[in-house]
Amino acid sequence: MDQLTADLKRQIIEALNLKHLKPEDIGDDQPLFVEGLGLDSIDALELIVLLQTHYNIKMANPQDGPQIFRSVKTIAEYIRTNQTA
Amino acid sequence: MIKLKGRVYVAGTGVISAIGKSIPETLTSFKNHTSGVGKVTLFDTVYKDSLPVGEVKASNSYLAAQLSVNPDLTRTALLGISAAREAVAASGVDVQKWRTGLISATTVGGMDKTESFFVDFLKDPSRGRLRNVVHHECGSSTELIADDLGVKGFISTINTACSSSVNAIALGTRLIRHNILDVVIAGGTDSLSKFTLNGFNSLMILDQNPCRPFDAGRNGLNLGEGAGFVVLVSDRVKDEHKLKPSCVVSGYANTNDAFHQTASSPEGRGSFAAMQKALAMAGLSPDQIDYINLHGTGTLNNDLSEGTAVRRLYGDRYPRLSSTKAFTGHTLGASGGIEAVFSIMAIEQQCVFPNLRFETSIPGLDIKPQVAFESNINVSHVMSNSFGFGGNCSSIIFSVT
Amino acid sequence: MAVYIKGMGNISPQKTWGDEALLANPSDYSGSKLSAIEPDYAQFVDVKQLRRMSRVIKMGVAAGTMALRQAGINTPDGIITGTSFGCLEDTGVFLTKLIENNENALNPTPFIQSTHNTIGSQIALLLQCQGYNQTYTQRAFSFEHALIDAILELKENANQSLLVGGVDEITSYSHTIQKRFGIFRDRASSLNLFRNGRKGTVNGEGAVYVTLSGEKGEGNVVSLDSVLTIYNSYGSELKQKVSGFFQETSLETSEIDLVLLGKSGEKDTDADLENLAADLFPGASLGAFKHLCGEYPTASAFAMWLGARIIREGKTPAIVLDKESGRPLKNVLIINSYFEKYYSLILLRAC
């Protein structure tokens, strides 16, 4: 697991208060929403805040959420593409 | 099971919102299609220029001076006193003579003052002026309104988010029908605050432009503020005061969508059930409703869900309908009370209000709201919907006397 | 019309849940606040759903679940909640971040959770209860109005089960602010709250839910007869309203066996309550409850739980009793007072 993925898993668990999970419980490709972890629209908003707070990325359109937040892997890819400084 | 007897009449109404500080001012705005949505002017926020709101065009000191009350009162209380006084004056009822109650509703309470207290308090817990938090609780604003009106028989406050003040009016109606009270001043009040502006912004459901309820291009809501109250009376009060009230409360319902904390179910099950139950209580079929004042916040979710519920109830044959939130913004806990006053106005004036900024129907729903102010039509039965966070769905019907 | 109590749940500063005998080992607190003794919430809510719930919501959900389990009901027909302060912790969290971050990058969760109706709505969501759902927030009438609403609902349709509750929490912010108002003072022993006639009371918190129905079931031995809220009334006007309450019920004041007084340890108000009781109910046993739960707007919910347990068990715990009249416990009246502007009456009867 690369550092970004490892960090992301930790941050997601903290931001979404998934206290019953450890980073190794979340698969890189595991679906985060609906099935898999079963996250919902409020969690998506929290992930938007997470991107801003930890990675300085402002996602203006919540409609893009479902694609970007599909899995930890897709989030990591988005961060790599969009991170400024 | 007891059979409730008697009718509950609306003897008076009062309102204050972004489109007017009284009933006559409000009606003029409707007729002229003058929206009250604009920039934030009355408090400091980083969103001053980016998030439009429906502000009441009066500062706290102006309102306090007009009302001859303490200018340190919370804005929620000032707005509430204004509308409640107008309603009582219009009713012709001597509230002190009867078993009178006040049932208000608010979600903001004294938060407008609390948030400025907190700036100092967070730096040092011994700082911050205590007078800014003494009226923080929702029930406090109701005490202030009750004390102003001289009402002490029964005072209560409901907070079910955006459906609050419809529930207040429904409770008032029930208390009269159960012969516990004779007169009830019922409605709600909410002021704008940094807390709610930021709260809704964190949910990303605020439109950066003036909102477009029920339009395909809608992009969220605008927050608003204000207060709306009605004076409800029993048969006995009506007869003794020789009142000629324009309408009665004929039906109401409170259901829960139980789908999600903030989103409504796609099929609008809670809103559908609320409308259906209100109709059943009123003994009306859907086609007897002449106008629906929609909850119509302008969010993608609400309007689709509410529209779906309306479709399920009406198919193609829906009545004239509109959301007045394009005029006032979403006044949260006050919206039910304010829009109840608008619904009653529709009966009194035999008119319906436009749904501003509507251009294209929501795909798949094909609902076309009323786009122009229209009068000289028969308006006998009006339904008003209010749906809130936590799945709280309420609907109320007013019918000509 | 009688309304039957089918089940109850109580999370409070005493051990009021689980199998223990009524107030077998009362907890004593020093300082100015009494904090709730909380269960393991995983027994009541799935861990995945617990994650978003603040403490006050967990308390409410757990107490509600206890009341339903005791009543043998999965989903009630309606949920009616009274809470004066609402969800204070989340309000504080959101407000703090708003100020510290200068309105930037704010988490939506505390905002969503901060609305007063979140407690009742969360219960509805967990149980998929699409019925009547209401939240009252009129300070020390919040729980009483929830009860009055339930009584009206059951009069209209007796064949329903309604979950009715009173919930309020203490947070460190709220306690600090209330202390600055001078209403809470440090005490060496909460159980001795009424000794030494001091000024000021102690803060409390709790969540109580009861399952009510208009139809009597097997094993239902306590009924809720009537509720009255009295606002801004004092002296003879107050006494007149309390007497008037009895004219509406089928009871005489002389038939009250036990009066639970909402004394708070605040010397002057306590004296008013005691005089009222001595005047109107001279033959009744007298007890108190705020030395057990503290003073907070929905403390009367704790009192209702206590009164119902006393009727069920047929005796008043020593820690509650001030004066024993020796009468069998059939009719229990709660008279609550909240900083004098609010008085309320709840009448419970054995059935």
PDB file of N, CA and C in Angstrom, chain B residues 1-2 45-47 111 118 122 125-128 130 137 139 142-143 147 152 154-160 167 174 178 180 194-195 198-199 202-203 254 256 258-259 261 269 389-390 392, chain C residues 84-85 91 94-95 99 103 106 108 111-113 116-118 121-122 125 128-139 145 149 152-153 155-156 173 177 180-181 231-232 237 341-342:
ATOM      1  N   MET B   1     -62.876   6.085  21.196  1.00  0.00           N
ATOM      2  CA  MET B   1     -62.385   7.131  20.288  1.00  0.00           C
ATOM      3  C   MET B   1     -63.388   8.275  20.247  1.00  0.00           C
ATOM      4  N   ILE B   2     -62.945   9.476  20.605  1.00  0.00           N
ATOM      5  CA  ILE B   2     -63.909  10.585  20.639  1.00  0.00           C
ATOM      6  C   ILE B   2     -64.025  11.210  19.260  1.00  0.00           C
ATOM      7  N   THR B  45     -20.520  38.192   6.985  1.00  0.00           N
ATOM      8  CA  THR B  45     -20.211  36.827   6.602  1.00  0.00           C
ATOM      9  C   THR B  45     -19.332  36.845   5.360  1.00  0.00           C
ATOM     10  N   VAL B  46     -18.482  35.820   5.213  1.00  0.00           N
ATOM     11  CA  VAL B  46     -17.628  35.766   4.016  1.00  0.00           C
ATOM     12  C   VAL B  46     -18.482  35.523   2.766  1.00  0.00           C
ATOM     13  N   TYR B  47     -19.746  35.132   2.993  1.00  0.00           N
ATOM     14  CA  TYR B  47     -20.614  34.830   1.865  1.00  0.00           C
ATOM     15  C   TYR B  47     -21.535  35.996   1.487  1.00  0.00           C
ATOM     16  N   MET B 111     -30.058  31.985  18.200  1.00  0.00           N
ATOM     17  CA  MET B 111     -28.722  31.710  17.666  1.00  0.00           C
ATOM     18  C   MET B 111     -28.044  32.946  17.084  1.00  0.00           C
ATOM     19  N   PHE B 118     -20.320  33.601  21.245  1.00  0.00           N
ATOM     20  CA  PHE B 118     -19.329  32.543  21.167  1.00  0.00           C
ATOM     21  C   PHE B 118     -17.965  33.028  20.687  1.00  0.00           C
ATOM     22  N   LEU B 122     -15.188  31.738  23.153  1.00  0.00           N
ATOM     23  CA  LEU B 122     -14.181  30.748  22.743  1.00  0.00           C
ATOM     24  C   LEU B 122     -12.767  31.215  23.072  1.00  0.00           C
ATOM     25  N   PRO B 125     -13.500  31.618  28.434  1.00  0.00           N
ATOM     26  CA  PRO B 125     -14.844  31.254  28.894  1.00  0.00           C
ATOM     27  C   PRO B 125     -15.496  32.237  29.864  1.00  0.00           C
ATOM     28  N   SER B 126     -14.701  33.196  30.368  1.00  0.00           N
ATOM     29  CA  SER B 126     -15.333  34.187  31.238  1.00  0.00           C
ATOM     30  C   SER B 126     -15.791  35.403  30.440  1.00  0.00           C
ATOM     31  N   ARG B 127     -15.524  35.380  29.127  1.00  0.00           N
ATOM     32  CA  ARG B 127     -15.926  36.515  28.286  1.00  0.00           C
ATOM     33  C   ARG B 127     -17.213  36.240  27.524  1.00  0.00           C
ATOM     34  N   GLY B 128     -17.723  37.285  26.860  1.00  0.00           N
ATOM     35  CA  GLY B 128     -19.003  37.180  26.152  1.00  0.00           C
ATOM     36  C   GLY B 128     -20.115  37.705  27.046  1.00  0.00           C
ATOM     37  N   LEU B 130     -23.491  37.852  28.738  1.00  0.00           N
ATOM     38  CA  LEU B 130     -24.507  36.848  29.048  1.00  0.00           C
ATOM     39  C   LEU B 130     -25.866  37.201  28.461  1.00  0.00           C
ATOM     40  N   GLU B 137     -32.488  29.503  23.911  1.00  0.00           N
ATOM     41  CA  GLU B 137     -33.421  28.385  23.711  1.00  0.00           C
ATOM     42  C   GLU B 137     -34.607  28.772  22.838  1.00  0.00           C
ATOM     43  N   GLY B 139     -37.639  27.941  23.103  1.00  0.00           N
ATOM     44  CA  GLY B 139     -38.807  28.289  23.903  1.00  0.00           C
ATOM     45  C   GLY B 139     -38.770  29.701  24.446  1.00  0.00           C
ATOM     46  N   THR B 142     -40.601  32.222  22.285  1.00  0.00           N
ATOM     47  CA  THR B 142     -42.045  32.070  22.470  1.00  0.00           C
ATOM     48  C   THR B 142     -42.498  32.769  23.742  1.00  0.00           C
ATOM     49  N   GLU B 143     -41.703  32.666  24.800  1.00  0.00           N
ATOM     50  CA  GLU B 143     -42.029  33.388  26.040  1.00  0.00           C
ATOM     51  C   GLU B 143     -42.117  34.879  25.759  1.00  0.00           C
ATOM     52  N   ASP B 147     -45.390  36.956  26.401  1.00  0.00           N
ATOM     53  CA  ASP B 147     -45.394  38.051  27.371  1.00  0.00           C
ATOM     54  C   ASP B 147     -45.821  39.345  26.690  1.00  0.00           C
ATOM     55  N   LYS B 152     -50.912  33.758  28.737  1.00  0.00           N
ATOM     56  CA  LYS B 152     -50.215  32.808  29.606  1.00  0.00           C
ATOM     57  C   LYS B 152     -50.959  31.508  29.828  1.00  0.00           C
ATOM     58  N   PHE B 154     -51.481  28.890  27.818  1.00  0.00           N
ATOM     59  CA  PHE B 154     -50.764  27.703  27.336  1.00  0.00           C
ATOM     60  C   PHE B 154     -49.739  28.231  26.357  1.00  0.00           C
ATOM     61  N   ILE B 155     -48.476  27.988  26.612  1.00  0.00           N
ATOM     62  CA  ILE B 155     -47.477  28.401  25.618  1.00  0.00           C
ATOM     63  C   ILE B 155     -46.599  27.211  25.270  1.00  0.00           C
ATOM     64  N   SER B 156     -46.338  27.053  23.979  1.00  0.00           N
ATOM     65  CA  SER B 156     -45.520  25.925  23.554  1.00  0.00           C
ATOM     66  C   SER B 156     -44.730  26.283  22.307  1.00  0.00           C
ATOM     67  N   THR B 157     -43.667  25.514  22.078  1.00  0.00           N
ATOM     68  CA  THR B 157     -42.846  25.691  20.884  1.00  0.00           C
ATOM     69  C   THR B 157     -42.577  24.327  20.273  1.00  0.00           C
ATOM     70  N   ILE B 158     -42.711  24.270  18.981  1.00  0.00           N
ATOM     71  CA  ILE B 158     -42.424  23.040  18.246  1.00  0.00           C
ATOM     72  C   ILE B 158     -41.178  23.267  17.399  1.00  0.00           C
ATOM     73  N   ASN B 159     -40.314  22.261  17.332  1.00  0.00           N
ATOM     74  CA  ASN B 159     -39.183  22.327  16.416  1.00  0.00           C
ATOM     75  C   ASN B 159     -39.046  21.002  15.681  1.00  0.00           C
ATOM     76  N   THR B 160     -39.620  20.956  14.494  1.00  0.00           N
ATOM     77  CA  THR B 160     -39.457  19.791  13.622  1.00  0.00           C
ATOM     78  C   THR B 160     -38.865  20.277  12.312  1.00  0.00           C
ATOM     79  N   ASN B 167     -47.020  22.281  12.006  1.00  0.00           N
ATOM     80  CA  ASN B 167     -47.353  21.460  13.171  1.00  0.00           C
ATOM     81  C   ASN B 167     -47.905  22.310  14.308  1.00  0.00           C
ATOM     82  N   ARG B 174     -56.107  21.318  17.126  1.00  0.00           N
ATOM     83  CA  ARG B 174     -56.505  20.180  17.966  1.00  0.00           C
ATOM     84  C   ARG B 174     -56.887  20.611  19.365  1.00  0.00           C
ATOM     85  N   HIS B 178     -60.489  19.867  20.994  1.00  0.00           N
ATOM     86  CA  HIS B 178     -60.618  19.081  22.222  1.00  0.00           C
ATOM     87  C   HIS B 178     -61.154  19.922  23.368  1.00  0.00           C
ATOM     88  N   ILE B 180     -59.851  22.390  24.944  1.00  0.00           N
ATOM     89  CA  ILE B 180     -58.879  22.733  25.980  1.00  0.00           C
ATOM     90  C   ILE B 180     -58.595  24.231  25.933  1.00  0.00           C
ATOM     91  N   LYS B 194     -25.601  33.314  10.906  1.00  0.00           N
ATOM     92  CA  LYS B 194     -24.384  32.778  10.298  1.00  0.00           C
ATOM     93  C   LYS B 194     -24.369  31.253  10.426  1.00  0.00           C
ATOM     94  N   PHE B 195     -24.903  30.788  11.535  1.00  0.00           N
ATOM     95  CA  PHE B 195     -24.916  29.355  11.837  1.00  0.00           C
ATOM     96  C   PHE B 195     -25.671  28.593  10.751  1.00  0.00           C
ATOM     97  N   ASN B 198     -24.088  28.927   7.138  1.00  0.00           N
ATOM     98  CA  ASN B 198     -22.953  28.022   6.985  1.00  0.00           C
ATOM     99  C   ASN B 198     -23.357  26.556   7.044  1.00  0.00           C
ATOM    100  N   GLY B 199     -24.354  26.270   7.845  1.00  0.00           N
ATOM    101  CA  GLY B 199     -24.826  24.898   7.941  1.00  0.00           C
ATOM    102  C   GLY B 199     -25.352  24.397   6.604  1.00  0.00           C
ATOM    103  N   SER B 202     -22.635  23.980   4.074  1.00  0.00           N
ATOM    104  CA  SER B 202     -21.831  22.756   4.233  1.00  0.00           C
ATOM    105  C   SER B 202     -22.538  21.561   3.607  1.00  0.00           C
ATOM    106  N   LEU B 203     -23.847  21.663   3.453  1.00  0.00           N
ATOM    107  CA  LEU B 203     -24.610  20.598   2.787  1.00  0.00           C
ATOM    108  C   LEU B 203     -24.619  20.781   1.284  1.00  0.00           C
ATOM    109  N   ASN B 254     -49.338  14.897   9.785  1.00  0.00           N
ATOM    110  CA  ASN B 254     -47.924  14.867  10.158  1.00  0.00           C
ATOM    111  C   ASN B 254     -47.448  13.445   9.972  1.00  0.00           C
ATOM    112  N   ASN B 256     -43.779  10.836   8.812  1.00  0.00           N
ATOM    113  CA  ASN B 256     -42.323  10.837   8.725  1.00  0.00           C
ATOM    114  C   ASN B 256     -41.864   9.990   7.551  1.00  0.00           C
ATOM    115  N   ALA B 258     -38.935   8.763   7.020  1.00  0.00           N
ATOM    116  CA  ALA B 258     -38.062   7.697   7.529  1.00  0.00           C
ATOM    117  C   ALA B 258     -37.163   7.107   6.452  1.00  0.00           C
ATOM    118  N   PHE B 259     -36.578   7.970   5.650  1.00  0.00           N
ATOM    119  CA  PHE B 259     -35.715   7.508   4.550  1.00  0.00           C
ATOM    120  C   PHE B 259     -34.256   7.868   4.808  1.00  0.00           C
ATOM    121  N   GLN B 261     -31.674  11.221   6.885  1.00  0.00           N
ATOM    122  CA  GLN B 261     -31.716  12.389   7.757  1.00  0.00           C
ATOM    123  C   GLN B 261     -32.008  13.698   7.044  1.00  0.00           C
ATOM    124  N   ARG B 269     -42.553   9.383  -0.328  1.00  0.00           N
ATOM    125  CA  ARG B 269     -43.577   8.645   0.409  1.00  0.00           C
ATOM    126  C   ARG B 269     -44.132   9.431   1.600  1.00  0.00           C
ATOM    127  N   PHE B 389     -35.947  18.426   7.485  1.00  0.00           N
ATOM    128  CA  PHE B 389     -34.911  17.457   7.815  1.00  0.00           C
ATOM    129  C   PHE B 389     -35.457  16.513   8.864  1.00  0.00           C
ATOM    130  N   GLY B 390     -34.893  15.340   8.892  1.00  0.00           N
ATOM    131  CA  GLY B 390     -35.382  14.355   9.846  1.00  0.00           C
ATOM    132  C   GLY B 390     -36.646  13.698   9.323  1.00  0.00           C
ATOM    133  N   ASN B 392     -39.454  14.918   8.640  1.00  0.00           N
ATOM    134  CA  ASN B 392     -40.726  15.434   9.147  1.00  0.00           C
ATOM    135  C   ASN B 392     -41.533  16.073   8.013  1.00  0.00           C
TER     136      ASN B 392
ATOM    137  N   SER C  84     -35.496  20.609  25.564  1.00  0.00           N
ATOM    138  CA  SER C  84     -35.365  22.059  25.579  1.00  0.00           C
ATOM    139  C   SER C  84     -34.082  22.496  24.902  1.00  0.00           C
ATOM    140  N   PHE C  85     -32.996  21.836  25.221  1.00  0.00           N
ATOM    141  CA  PHE C  85     -31.702  22.265  24.674  1.00  0.00           C
ATOM    142  C   PHE C  85     -31.376  21.612  23.335  1.00  0.00           C
ATOM    143  N   THR C  91     -24.249  21.391  18.269  1.00  0.00           N
ATOM    144  CA  THR C  91     -24.383  22.838  18.068  1.00  0.00           C
ATOM    145  C   THR C  91     -23.054  23.514  18.406  1.00  0.00           C
ATOM    146  N   PHE C  94     -20.240  22.662  15.763  1.00  0.00           N
ATOM    147  CA  PHE C  94     -20.362  23.381  14.497  1.00  0.00           C
ATOM    148  C   PHE C  94     -20.048  24.859  14.671  1.00  0.00           C
ATOM    149  N   LEU C  95     -20.558  25.430  15.738  1.00  0.00           N
ATOM    150  CA  LEU C  95     -20.346  26.856  16.000  1.00  0.00           C
ATOM    151  C   LEU C  95     -18.859  27.149  16.215  1.00  0.00           C
ATOM    152  N   ILE C  99     -16.376  29.518  13.746  1.00  0.00           N
ATOM    153  CA  ILE C  99     -15.615  30.675  14.193  1.00  0.00           C
ATOM    154  C   ILE C  99     -14.125  30.456  13.960  1.00  0.00           C
ATOM    155  N   GLU C 103     -15.607  30.323   8.726  1.00  0.00           N
ATOM    156  CA  GLU C 103     -16.660  29.871   7.813  1.00  0.00           C
ATOM    157  C   GLU C 103     -16.150  29.017   6.653  1.00  0.00           C
ATOM    158  N   LEU C 106     -16.343  23.495   6.529  1.00  0.00           N
ATOM    159  CA  LEU C 106     -17.093  23.041   7.710  1.00  0.00           C
ATOM    160  C   LEU C 106     -17.712  21.676   7.466  1.00  0.00           C
ATOM    161  N   PRO C 108     -20.472  18.966   7.578  1.00  0.00           N
ATOM    162  CA  PRO C 108     -21.931  19.057   7.651  1.00  0.00           C
ATOM    163  C   PRO C 108     -22.550  18.232   8.778  1.00  0.00           C
ATOM    164  N   PHE C 111     -23.837  19.929  11.942  1.00  0.00           N
ATOM    165  CA  PHE C 111     -24.958  20.820  11.654  1.00  0.00           C
ATOM    166  C   PHE C 111     -26.253  20.017  11.536  1.00  0.00           C
ATOM    167  N   ILE C 112     -26.194  18.940  10.765  1.00  0.00           N
ATOM    168  CA  ILE C 112     -27.392  18.104  10.569  1.00  0.00           C
ATOM    169  C   ILE C 112     -27.868  17.553  11.901  1.00  0.00           C
ATOM    170  N   GLN C 113     -26.916  17.168  12.745  1.00  0.00           N
ATOM    171  CA  GLN C 113     -27.255  16.551  14.022  1.00  0.00           C
ATOM    172  C   GLN C 113     -27.701  17.559  15.060  1.00  0.00           C
ATOM    173  N   HIS C 116     -33.162  20.141  16.855  1.00  0.00           N
ATOM    174  CA  HIS C 116     -33.867  19.540  17.993  1.00  0.00           C
ATOM    175  C   HIS C 116     -34.575  18.246  17.622  1.00  0.00           C
ATOM    176  N   ASN C 117     -35.080  18.163  16.398  1.00  0.00           N
ATOM    177  CA  ASN C 117     -35.886  16.994  16.046  1.00  0.00           C
ATOM    178  C   ASN C 117     -35.037  15.785  15.656  1.00  0.00           C
ATOM    179  N   THR C 118     -33.714  15.920  15.761  1.00  0.00           N
ATOM    180  CA  THR C 118     -32.850  14.801  15.366  1.00  0.00           C
ATOM    181  C   THR C 118     -33.085  13.574  16.244  1.00  0.00           C
ATOM    182  N   SER C 121     -36.282  11.929  15.141  1.00  0.00           N
ATOM    183  CA  SER C 121     -36.156  11.484  13.750  1.00  0.00           C
ATOM    184  C   SER C 121     -35.238  10.284  13.617  1.00  0.00           C
ATOM    185  N   GLN C 122     -34.182  10.253  14.408  1.00  0.00           N
ATOM    186  CA  GLN C 122     -33.268   9.122  14.368  1.00  0.00           C
ATOM    187  C   GLN C 122     -33.974   7.853  14.801  1.00  0.00           C
ATOM    188  N   LEU C 125     -36.134   6.785  11.978  1.00  0.00           N
ATOM    189  CA  LEU C 125     -35.332   6.232  10.880  1.00  0.00           C
ATOM    190  C   LEU C 125     -34.894   4.807  11.193  1.00  0.00           C
ATOM    191  N   GLN C 128     -37.935   2.646  11.100  1.00  0.00           N
ATOM    192  CA  GLN C 128     -38.764   2.834   9.909  1.00  0.00           C
ATOM    193  C   GLN C 128     -40.205   3.181  10.314  1.00  0.00           C
ATOM    194  N   CYS C 129     -40.322   4.104  11.244  1.00  0.00           N
ATOM    195  CA  CYS C 129     -41.639   4.527  11.715  1.00  0.00           C
ATOM    196  C   CYS C 129     -42.082   5.749  10.917  1.00  0.00           C
ATOM    197  N   GLN C 130     -43.079   5.568  10.051  1.00  0.00           N
ATOM    198  CA  GLN C 130     -43.524   6.670   9.201  1.00  0.00           C
ATOM    199  C   GLN C 130     -44.714   7.419   9.796  1.00  0.00           C
ATOM    200  N   GLY C 131     -45.035   7.106  11.036  1.00  0.00           N
ATOM    201  CA  GLY C 131     -46.182   7.743  11.667  1.00  0.00           C
ATOM    202  C   GLY C 131     -45.869   9.117  12.223  1.00  0.00           C
ATOM    203  N   TYR C 132     -46.816   9.596  13.003  1.00  0.00           N
ATOM    204  CA  TYR C 132     -46.762  10.912  13.626  1.00  0.00           C
ATOM    205  C   TYR C 132     -45.422  11.122  14.335  1.00  0.00           C
ATOM    206  N   ASN C 133     -44.796  12.273  14.078  1.00  0.00           N
ATOM    207  CA  ASN C 133     -43.481  12.522  14.653  1.00  0.00           C
ATOM    208  C   ASN C 133     -43.386  13.983  15.047  1.00  0.00           C
ATOM    209  N   GLN C 134     -43.185  14.254  16.312  1.00  0.00           N
ATOM    210  CA  GLN C 134     -43.252  15.641  16.810  1.00  0.00           C
ATOM    211  C   GLN C 134     -42.158  15.891  17.829  1.00  0.00           C
ATOM    212  N   THR C 135     -41.684  17.138  17.881  1.00  0.00           N
ATOM    213  CA  THR C 135     -40.691  17.516  18.886  1.00  0.00           C
ATOM    214  C   THR C 135     -41.087  18.835  19.520  1.00  0.00           C
ATOM    215  N   TYR C 136     -41.188  18.837  20.852  1.00  0.00           N
ATOM    216  CA  TYR C 136     -41.534  20.037  21.602  1.00  0.00           C
ATOM    217  C   TYR C 136     -40.299  20.613  22.266  1.00  0.00           C
ATOM    218  N   THR C 137     -40.226  21.933  22.291  1.00  0.00           N
ATOM    219  CA  THR C 137     -39.081  22.568  22.914  1.00  0.00           C
ATOM    220  C   THR C 137     -39.508  23.837  23.645  1.00  0.00           C
ATOM    221  N   GLN C 138     -40.348  23.655  24.649  1.00  0.00           N
ATOM    222  CA  GLN C 138     -40.784  24.780  25.458  1.00  0.00           C
ATOM    223  C   GLN C 138     -40.202  24.641  26.853  1.00  0.00           C
ATOM    224  N   ARG C 139     -38.898  24.717  26.941  1.00  0.00           N
ATOM    225  CA  ARG C 139     -38.184  24.705  28.216  1.00  0.00           C
ATOM    226  C   ARG C 139     -38.739  23.613  29.138  1.00  0.00           C
ATOM    227  N   HIS C 145     -45.625  18.722  27.287  1.00  0.00           N
ATOM    228  CA  HIS C 145     -46.381  18.930  26.053  1.00  0.00           C
ATOM    229  C   HIS C 145     -46.331  17.703  25.165  1.00  0.00           C
ATOM    230  N   ASP C 149     -49.795  16.008  24.042  1.00  0.00           N
ATOM    231  CA  ASP C 149     -50.003  15.660  22.627  1.00  0.00           C
ATOM    232  C   ASP C 149     -50.392  14.189  22.511  1.00  0.00           C
ATOM    233  N   LEU C 152     -53.952  13.569  23.631  1.00  0.00           N
ATOM    234  CA  LEU C 152     -54.900  14.002  22.599  1.00  0.00           C
ATOM    235  C   LEU C 152     -54.964  12.985  21.454  1.00  0.00           C
ATOM    236  N   GLU C 153     -53.797  12.536  21.012  1.00  0.00           N
ATOM    237  CA  GLU C 153     -53.737  11.541  19.934  1.00  0.00           C
ATOM    238  C   GLU C 153     -54.490  10.279  20.321  1.00  0.00           C
ATOM    239  N   LYS C 155     -56.823   9.981  22.581  1.00  0.00           N
ATOM    240  CA  LYS C 155     -58.269  10.260  22.686  1.00  0.00           C
ATOM    241  C   LYS C 155     -58.903  10.131  21.309  1.00  0.00           C
ATOM    242  N   GLU C 156     -58.169  10.589  20.286  1.00  0.00           N
ATOM    243  CA  GLU C 156     -58.681  10.505  18.921  1.00  0.00           C
ATOM    244  C   GLU C 156     -58.624   9.080  18.385  1.00  0.00           C
ATOM    245  N   TYR C 173     -19.606  23.295  27.436  1.00  0.00           N
ATOM    246  CA  TYR C 173     -19.939  24.697  27.138  1.00  0.00           C
ATOM    247  C   TYR C 173     -21.193  25.120  27.899  1.00  0.00           C
ATOM    248  N   ILE C 177     -21.535  28.066  30.808  1.00  0.00           N
ATOM    249  CA  ILE C 177     -22.367  29.253  30.607  1.00  0.00           C
ATOM    250  C   ILE C 177     -23.437  29.350  31.686  1.00  0.00           C
ATOM    251  N   ARG C 180     -22.152  30.554  34.902  1.00  0.00           N
ATOM    252  CA  ARG C 180     -21.930  32.005  34.906  1.00  0.00           C
ATOM    253  C   ARG C 180     -23.213  32.751  35.241  1.00  0.00           C
ATOM    254  N   PHE C 181     -24.369  32.162  34.907  1.00  0.00           N
ATOM    255  CA  PHE C 181     -25.636  32.786  35.267  1.00  0.00           C
ATOM    256  C   PHE C 181     -25.916  32.640  36.763  1.00  0.00           C
ATOM    257  N   TYR C 231     -47.973  28.497  33.402  1.00  0.00           N
ATOM    258  CA  TYR C 231     -46.903  29.445  33.054  1.00  0.00           C
ATOM    259  C   TYR C 231     -47.082  30.761  33.790  1.00  0.00           C
ATOM    260  N   ASN C 232     -46.019  31.226  34.410  1.00  0.00           N
ATOM    261  CA  ASN C 232     -45.986  32.581  34.964  1.00  0.00           C
ATOM    262  C   ASN C 232     -47.116  32.838  35.966  1.00  0.00           C
ATOM    263  N   GLU C 237     -52.900  32.539  42.648  1.00  0.00           N
ATOM    264  CA  GLU C 237     -53.262  32.159  41.275  1.00  0.00           C
ATOM    265  C   GLU C 237     -52.761  30.754  40.979  1.00  0.00           C
ATOM    266  N   LYS C 341     -40.902  30.200  36.877  1.00  0.00           N
ATOM    267  CA  LYS C 341     -41.791  30.654  35.823  1.00  0.00           C
ATOM    268  C   LYS C 341     -42.622  29.487  35.269  1.00  0.00           C
ATOM    269  N   TYR C 342     -42.123  28.273  35.501  1.00  0.00           N
ATOM    270  CA  TYR C 342     -42.756  27.080  34.954  1.00  0.00           C
ATOM    271  C   TYR C 342     -43.169  26.152  36.087  1.00  0.00           C
TER     272      TYR C 342
END
